[in-house]
PDB file of C-alpha atoms in Angstrom:
ATOM      1  CA  MET A   7       2.238   5.988  76.879  1.00  0.00           C
ATOM      2  CA  VAL A   8       3.168   3.615  74.035  1.00  0.00           C
ATOM      3  CA  GLY A   9       5.670   4.974  71.594  1.00  0.00           C
ATOM      4  CA  ARG A  10       4.786   5.354  67.903  1.00  0.00           C
ATOM      5  CA  PRO A  11       5.795   2.202  65.848  1.00  0.00           C
ATOM      6  CA  LYS A  12       8.727   2.314  63.619  1.00  0.00           C
ATOM      7  CA  GLU A  13       7.901   3.291  60.279  1.00  0.00           C
ATOM      8  CA  PHE A  14      11.141   1.434  58.588  1.00  0.00           C
ATOM      9  CA  ASP A  15      12.438  -1.987  58.539  1.00  0.00           C
ATOM     10  CA  GLU A  16      15.086  -1.961  61.145  1.00  0.00           C
ATOM     11  CA  ARG A  17      17.074  -4.825  59.652  1.00  0.00           C
ATOM     12  CA  GLN A  18      16.990  -3.345  56.240  1.00  0.00           C
ATOM     13  CA  ALA A  19      18.298  -0.075  57.555  1.00  0.00           C
ATOM     14  CA  LEU A  20      21.125  -1.856  59.319  1.00  0.00           C
ATOM     15  CA  ASP A  21      21.900  -3.771  56.286  1.00  0.00           C
ATOM     16  CA  ARG A  22      22.251  -0.492  54.228  1.00  0.00           C
ATOM     17  CA  ALA A  23      24.237   1.203  56.977  1.00  0.00           C
ATOM     18  CA  MET A  24      26.523  -1.828  56.911  1.00  0.00           C
ATOM     19  CA  GLU A  25      26.937  -1.445  53.180  1.00  0.00           C
ATOM     20  CA  VAL A  26      27.961   2.267  53.529  1.00  0.00           C
ATOM     21  CA  PHE A  27      30.627   1.411  56.145  1.00  0.00           C
ATOM     22  CA  TRP A  28      31.827  -1.604  54.177  1.00  0.00           C
ATOM     23  CA  VAL A  29      32.331   0.675  51.010  1.00  0.00           C
ATOM     24  CA  HIS A  30      33.605   3.764  52.639  1.00  0.00           C
ATOM     25  CA  GLY A  31      35.068   2.909  55.960  1.00  0.00           C
ATOM     26  CA  TYR A  32      33.977   4.553  59.396  1.00  0.00           C
ATOM     27  CA  GLU A  33      35.550   8.010  59.035  1.00  0.00           C
ATOM     28  CA  ALA A  34      34.545   8.618  55.484  1.00  0.00           C
ATOM     29  CA  SER A  35      30.974   7.524  56.138  1.00  0.00           C
ATOM     30  CA  SER A  36      29.133  10.665  57.153  1.00  0.00           C
ATOM     31  CA  VAL A  37      25.896  10.757  59.185  1.00  0.00           C
ATOM     32  CA  GLN A  38      24.128  12.061  56.338  1.00  0.00           C
ATOM     33  CA  ASP A  39      25.476   9.348  54.000  1.00  0.00           C
ATOM     34  CA  LEU A  40      24.109   6.804  56.450  1.00  0.00           C
ATOM     35  CA  LEU A  41      20.875   8.422  56.814  1.00  0.00           C
ATOM     36  CA  ASP A  42      20.294   8.722  52.906  1.00  0.00           C
ATOM     37  CA  ALA A  43      21.356   4.950  52.635  1.00  0.00           C
ATOM     38  CA  MET A  44      18.915   3.908  55.317  1.00  0.00           C
ATOM     39  CA  GLY A  45      16.070   5.965  54.252  1.00  0.00           C
ATOM     40  CA  ILE A  46      15.473   7.372  57.740  1.00  0.00           C
ATOM     41  CA  ASN A  47      15.786  10.770  59.583  1.00  0.00           C
ATOM     42  CA  ARG A  48      18.395  11.622  62.144  1.00  0.00           C
ATOM     43  CA  GLY A  49      15.819  11.248  65.052  1.00  0.00           C
ATOM     44  CA  SER A  50      15.052   7.710  63.926  1.00  0.00           C
ATOM     45  CA  MET A  51      18.675   6.834  63.724  1.00  0.00           C
ATOM     46  CA  TYR A  52      19.460   7.935  67.192  1.00  0.00           C
ATOM     47  CA  ASP A  53      16.379   6.337  68.649  1.00  0.00           C
ATOM     48  CA  THR A  54      16.909   3.017  67.194  1.00  0.00           C
ATOM     49  CA  PHE A  55      20.702   2.720  66.928  1.00  0.00           C
ATOM     50  CA  GLY A  56      22.269   5.589  68.819  1.00  0.00           C
ATOM     51  CA  ASP A  57      25.190   7.721  67.530  1.00  0.00           C
ATOM     52  CA  LYS A  58      27.305   6.808  64.460  1.00  0.00           C
ATOM     53  CA  HIS A  59      29.680   4.690  66.635  1.00  0.00           C
ATOM     54  CA  ALA A  60      26.800   2.655  67.996  1.00  0.00           C
ATOM     55  CA  LEU A  61      25.430   2.150  64.443  1.00  0.00           C
ATOM     56  CA  PHE A  62      28.960   1.064  63.434  1.00  0.00           C
ATOM     57  CA  THR A  63      29.331  -1.587  66.190  1.00  0.00           C
ATOM     58  CA  ALA A  64      25.701  -2.694  65.287  1.00  0.00           C
ATOM     59  CA  ALA A  65      26.811  -3.064  61.646  1.00  0.00           C
ATOM     60  CA  ILE A  66      29.760  -5.098  62.668  1.00  0.00           C
ATOM     61  CA  GLU A  67      27.388  -7.463  64.592  1.00  0.00           C
ATOM     62  CA  HIS A  68      25.100  -7.721  61.734  1.00  0.00           C
ATOM     63  CA  TYR A  69      28.111  -8.428  59.459  1.00  0.00           C
ATOM     64  CA  GLY A  70      28.826 -11.240  61.780  1.00  0.00           C
ATOM     65  CA  ALA A  71      25.325 -12.715  61.755  1.00  0.00           C
ATOM     66  CA  THR A  72      25.186 -12.516  58.000  1.00  0.00           C
ATOM     67  CA  VAL A  73      28.385 -12.512  55.985  1.00  0.00           C
ATOM     68  CA  MET A  74      30.474 -14.494  58.553  1.00  0.00           C
ATOM     69  CA  CYS A  75      27.559 -16.869  58.901  1.00  0.00           C
ATOM     70  CA  HIS A  76      27.746 -17.509  55.130  1.00  0.00           C
ATOM     71  CA  LEU A  77      31.378 -18.287  55.476  1.00  0.00           C
ATOM     72  CA  GLU A  78      30.770 -20.848  58.183  1.00  0.00           C
ATOM     73  CA  GLN A  79      28.222 -22.481  56.148  1.00  0.00           C
ATOM     74  CA  SER A  80      30.534 -22.751  53.097  1.00  0.00           C
ATOM     75  CA  LEU A  81      33.155 -24.323  55.254  1.00  0.00           C
ATOM     76  CA  ALA A  82      30.651 -26.762  56.743  1.00  0.00           C
ATOM     77  CA  ALA A  83      29.265 -27.840  53.510  1.00  0.00           C
ATOM     78  CA  GLU A  84      28.998 -31.406  52.304  1.00  0.00           C
ATOM     79  CA  GLY A  85      31.678 -32.696  50.125  1.00  0.00           C
ATOM     80  CA  SER A  86      35.427 -32.318  50.495  1.00  0.00           C
ATOM     81  CA  PRO A  87      36.426 -30.193  53.349  1.00  0.00           C
ATOM     82  CA  LEU A  88      39.580 -29.148  51.617  1.00  0.00           C
ATOM     83  CA  ASP A  89      37.678 -28.271  48.474  1.00  0.00           C
ATOM     84  CA  ASN A  90      35.441 -26.041  50.595  1.00  0.00           C
ATOM     85  CA  ILE A  91      38.588 -24.287  52.129  1.00  0.00           C
ATOM     86  CA  ARG A  92      39.893 -23.864  48.735  1.00  0.00           C
ATOM     87  CA  GLU A  93      36.520 -22.287  47.556  1.00  0.00           C
ATOM     88  CA  VAL A  94      36.435 -19.854  50.449  1.00  0.00           C
ATOM     89  CA  LEU A  95      40.097 -18.786  49.963  1.00  0.00           C
ATOM     90  CA  THR A  96      39.532 -18.419  46.205  1.00  0.00           C
ATOM     91  CA  ARG A  97      36.410 -16.189  46.847  1.00  0.00           C
ATOM     92  CA  ALA A  98      38.236 -14.185  49.442  1.00  0.00           C
ATOM     93  CA  GLY A  99      41.046 -13.431  46.765  1.00  0.00           C
ATOM     94  CA  GLY A 100      38.278 -12.346  44.284  1.00  0.00           C
ATOM     95  CA  GLY A 101      37.487  -9.427  46.569  1.00  0.00           C
ATOM     96  CA  GLY A 102      34.016 -10.121  47.525  1.00  0.00           C
ATOM     97  CA  LYS A 103      31.721  -7.042  47.611  1.00  0.00           C
ATOM     98  CA  LYS A 104      32.548  -4.496  45.062  1.00  0.00           C
ATOM     99  CA  THR A 105      31.653  -0.730  44.568  1.00  0.00           C
ATOM    100  CA  ALA A 106      29.644   0.537  41.768  1.00  0.00           C
ATOM    101  CA  GLU A 107      32.970   1.367  40.106  1.00  0.00           C
ATOM    102  CA  GLY A 108      34.094  -2.213  40.483  1.00  0.00           C
ATOM    103  CA  ARG A 109      36.575  -1.457  43.335  1.00  0.00           C
ATOM    104  CA  CYS A 110      36.961  -4.233  45.992  1.00  0.00           C
ATOM    105  CA  CYS A 111      35.676  -3.396  49.425  1.00  0.00           C
ATOM    106  CA  GLY A 112      37.540  -6.158  51.282  1.00  0.00           C
ATOM    107  CA  CYS A 113      36.079  -7.657  54.439  1.00  0.00           C
ATOM    108  CA  LEU A 114      34.398  -5.217  56.910  1.00  0.00           C
ATOM    109  CA  ALA A 115      36.048  -6.854  59.955  1.00  0.00           C
ATOM    110  CA  THR A 116      39.515  -6.523  58.415  1.00  0.00           C
ATOM    111  CA  ASN A 117      38.750  -2.878  57.278  1.00  0.00           C
ATOM    112  CA  ALA A 118      37.549  -2.223  60.898  1.00  0.00           C
ATOM    113  CA  ILE A 119      40.716  -3.766  62.294  1.00  0.00           C
ATOM    114  CA  VAL A 120      43.001  -1.644  60.158  1.00  0.00           C
ATOM    115  CA  GLU A 121      40.952   1.550  60.653  1.00  0.00           C
ATOM    116  CA  LEU A 122      39.669   1.657  64.165  1.00  0.00           C
ATOM    117  CA  ALA A 123      41.014  -1.339  66.329  1.00  0.00           C
ATOM    118  CA  PRO A 124      44.354   0.425  67.035  1.00  0.00           C
ATOM    119  CA  HIS A 125      42.480   3.086  69.129  1.00  0.00           C
ATOM    120  CA  ASP A 126      38.908   1.716  69.716  1.00  0.00           C
ATOM    121  CA  PRO A 127      39.094  -1.225  72.271  1.00  0.00           C
ATOM    122  CA  ASN A 128      35.342  -2.103  71.503  1.00  0.00           C
ATOM    123  CA  VAL A 129      35.892  -2.514  67.786  1.00  0.00           C
ATOM    124  CA  ALA A 130      39.171  -4.224  68.408  1.00  0.00           C
ATOM    125  CA  GLN A 131      37.384  -6.904  70.663  1.00  0.00           C
ATOM    126  CA  MET A 132      34.579  -7.293  68.060  1.00  0.00           C
ATOM    127  CA  SER A 133      37.057  -7.777  65.292  1.00  0.00           C
ATOM    128  CA  ARG A 134      38.851 -10.391  67.367  1.00  0.00           C
ATOM    129  CA  ASP A 135      35.772 -12.303  68.127  1.00  0.00           C
ATOM    130  CA  LEU A 136      35.059 -12.383  64.283  1.00  0.00           C
ATOM    131  CA  LEU A 137      38.400 -13.646  63.509  1.00  0.00           C
ATOM    132  CA  LYS A 138      38.073 -16.325  66.200  1.00  0.00           C
ATOM    133  CA  ARG A 139      34.894 -17.397  64.634  1.00  0.00           C
ATOM    134  CA  ILE A 140      36.549 -17.752  61.327  1.00  0.00           C
ATOM    135  CA  GLU A 141      39.443 -19.691  63.029  1.00  0.00           C
ATOM    136  CA  ARG A 142      36.875 -22.141  64.591  1.00  0.00           C
ATOM    137  CA  ALA A 143      35.059 -22.671  61.331  1.00  0.00           C
ATOM    138  CA  PHE A 144      38.405 -23.413  59.717  1.00  0.00           C
ATOM    139  CA  ALA A 145      39.395 -25.748  62.525  1.00  0.00           C
ATOM    140  CA  LYS A 146      36.210 -27.742  62.145  1.00  0.00           C
ATOM    141  CA  ALA A 147      36.556 -28.081  58.361  1.00  0.00           C
ATOM    142  CA  LEU A 148      40.275 -29.276  59.011  1.00  0.00           C
ATOM    143  CA  GLU A 149      39.013 -31.764  61.580  1.00  0.00           C
ATOM    144  CA  ARG A 150      36.496 -33.083  59.189  1.00  0.00           C
ATOM    145  CA  ALA A 151      39.372 -33.201  56.545  1.00  0.00           C
ATOM    146  CA  ARG A 152      41.540 -35.182  58.943  1.00  0.00           C
ATOM    147  CA  GLY A 153      38.791 -37.589  59.508  1.00  0.00           C
ATOM    148  CA  ALA A 154      38.160 -38.110  55.837  1.00  0.00           C
ATOM    149  CA  GLY A 155      41.888 -38.848  55.264  1.00  0.00           C
ATOM    150  CA  GLU A 156      42.628 -35.482  53.484  1.00  0.00           C
ATOM    151  CA  LEU A 157      44.988 -34.509  56.336  1.00  0.00           C
ATOM    152  CA  SER A 158      47.513 -36.565  58.173  1.00  0.00           C
ATOM    153  CA  ASP A 159      46.354 -37.929  61.584  1.00  0.00           C
ATOM    154  CA  ASP A 160      48.986 -35.697  63.437  1.00  0.00           C
ATOM    155  CA  ALA A 161      47.885 -32.368  61.865  1.00  0.00           C
ATOM    156  CA  ASP A 162      47.710 -29.585  64.235  1.00  0.00           C
ATOM    157  CA  THR A 163      44.365 -28.362  63.142  1.00  0.00           C
ATOM    158  CA  ARG A 164      44.293 -25.511  65.556  1.00  0.00           C
ATOM    159  CA  ALA A 165      47.707 -24.136  64.126  1.00  0.00           C
ATOM    160  CA  LEU A 166      46.613 -24.683  60.652  1.00  0.00           C
ATOM    161  CA  ALA A 167      43.324 -22.775  61.174  1.00  0.00           C
ATOM    162  CA  ARG A 168      45.241 -19.859  62.443  1.00  0.00           C
ATOM    163  CA  PHE A 169      47.505 -19.943  59.278  1.00  0.00           C
ATOM    164  CA  LEU A 170      44.416 -20.104  57.115  1.00  0.00           C
ATOM    165  CA  VAL A 171      42.825 -17.145  58.902  1.00  0.00           C
ATOM    166  CA  THR A 172      46.020 -15.217  58.203  1.00  0.00           C
ATOM    167  CA  THR A 173      46.042 -16.330  54.556  1.00  0.00           C
ATOM    168  CA  LEU A 174      42.340 -15.422  54.312  1.00  0.00           C
ATOM    169  CA  GLN A 175      43.049 -11.902  55.597  1.00  0.00           C
ATOM    170  CA  GLY A 176      46.014 -11.269  53.462  1.00  0.00           C
ATOM    171  CA  LEU A 177      44.058 -12.447  50.356  1.00  0.00           C
ATOM    172  CA  VAL A 178      41.173  -9.851  51.316  1.00  0.00           C
ATOM    173  CA  VAL A 179      43.939  -7.265  51.596  1.00  0.00           C
ATOM    174  CA  MET A 180      45.458  -7.952  48.343  1.00  0.00           C
ATOM    175  CA  ALA A 181      42.211  -7.874  46.705  1.00  0.00           C
ATOM    176  CA  LYS A 182      41.236  -4.604  48.178  1.00  0.00           C
ATOM    177  CA  ALA A 183      44.728  -3.178  46.777  1.00  0.00           C
ATOM    178  CA  SER A 184      43.739  -4.767  43.476  1.00  0.00           C
ATOM    179  CA  THR A 185      46.807  -6.922  43.307  1.00  0.00           C
ATOM    180  CA  GLY A 186      45.155 -10.178  44.451  1.00  0.00           C
ATOM    181  CA  ARG A 187      43.831 -11.306  41.228  1.00  0.00           C
ATOM    182  CA  GLY A 188      44.379 -14.181  38.934  1.00  0.00           C
ATOM    183  CA  PRO A 189      47.940 -15.731  39.287  1.00  0.00           C
ATOM    184  CA  VAL A 190      48.310 -14.168  42.822  1.00  0.00           C
ATOM    185  CA  VAL A 191      45.256 -15.775  44.158  1.00  0.00           C
ATOM    186  CA  ARG A 192      45.866 -18.946  42.412  1.00  0.00           C
ATOM    187  CA  ASP A 193      49.572 -19.220  43.851  1.00  0.00           C
ATOM    188  CA  SER A 194      48.566 -18.181  47.348  1.00  0.00           C
ATOM    189  CA  VAL A 195      45.533 -20.596  47.578  1.00  0.00           C
ATOM    190  CA  GLU A 196      47.629 -23.560  46.232  1.00  0.00           C
ATOM    191  CA  VAL A 197      50.607 -22.792  48.514  1.00  0.00           C
ATOM    192  CA  ALA A 198      48.253 -22.491  51.526  1.00  0.00           C
ATOM    193  CA  LEU A 199      46.686 -25.898  50.691  1.00  0.00           C
ATOM    194  CA  ALA A 200      50.065 -27.630  50.144  1.00  0.00           C
ATOM    195  CA  ALA A 201      51.104 -26.277  53.547  1.00  0.00           C
ATOM    196  CA  LEU A 202      48.227 -28.282  55.094  1.00  0.00           C
ATOM    197  CA  GLY A 203      49.907 -31.304  54.200  1.00  0.00           C
TER     198      GLY A 203
END
């Protein structure tokens, strides 16, 4: 017997669930909040995504496939690799996604690391994988910068990429705390770029 076809767009529902988790975090997002945002009933959620935790891990994967993909594309864009890095860091310091009240939501991966990774090995691994992706994207941009003469030939692109991941995460947290604006962002970005040598 063939099951009834889904009466909702699974990708759109997942996108909406991701937004709820991104704005409110895992614990503060109730199942009803998620259902209301996705526009589906409880049975459809459990049949398609599983329980709340399974939906959250699906949202993290979706974040990697959408938001992280955009970051990778920004770093790989044509033009100066160091300008691309500057743009990515500056954007992170601007806080990215905002709530309706204008509060910064930060980075879903960073939020997950802080909230769940210490006691949730699955989320911890997913978060580490996302950070590794960012590190690789920075390393590729730095290698292009070295090839273009923007970095010295002996620059350690792996170590510098790790430094940039740490800087990026710090800027995201500062923005979420509403202290990462204006001069703080400019100073942090300029010092980071100067450190690249």
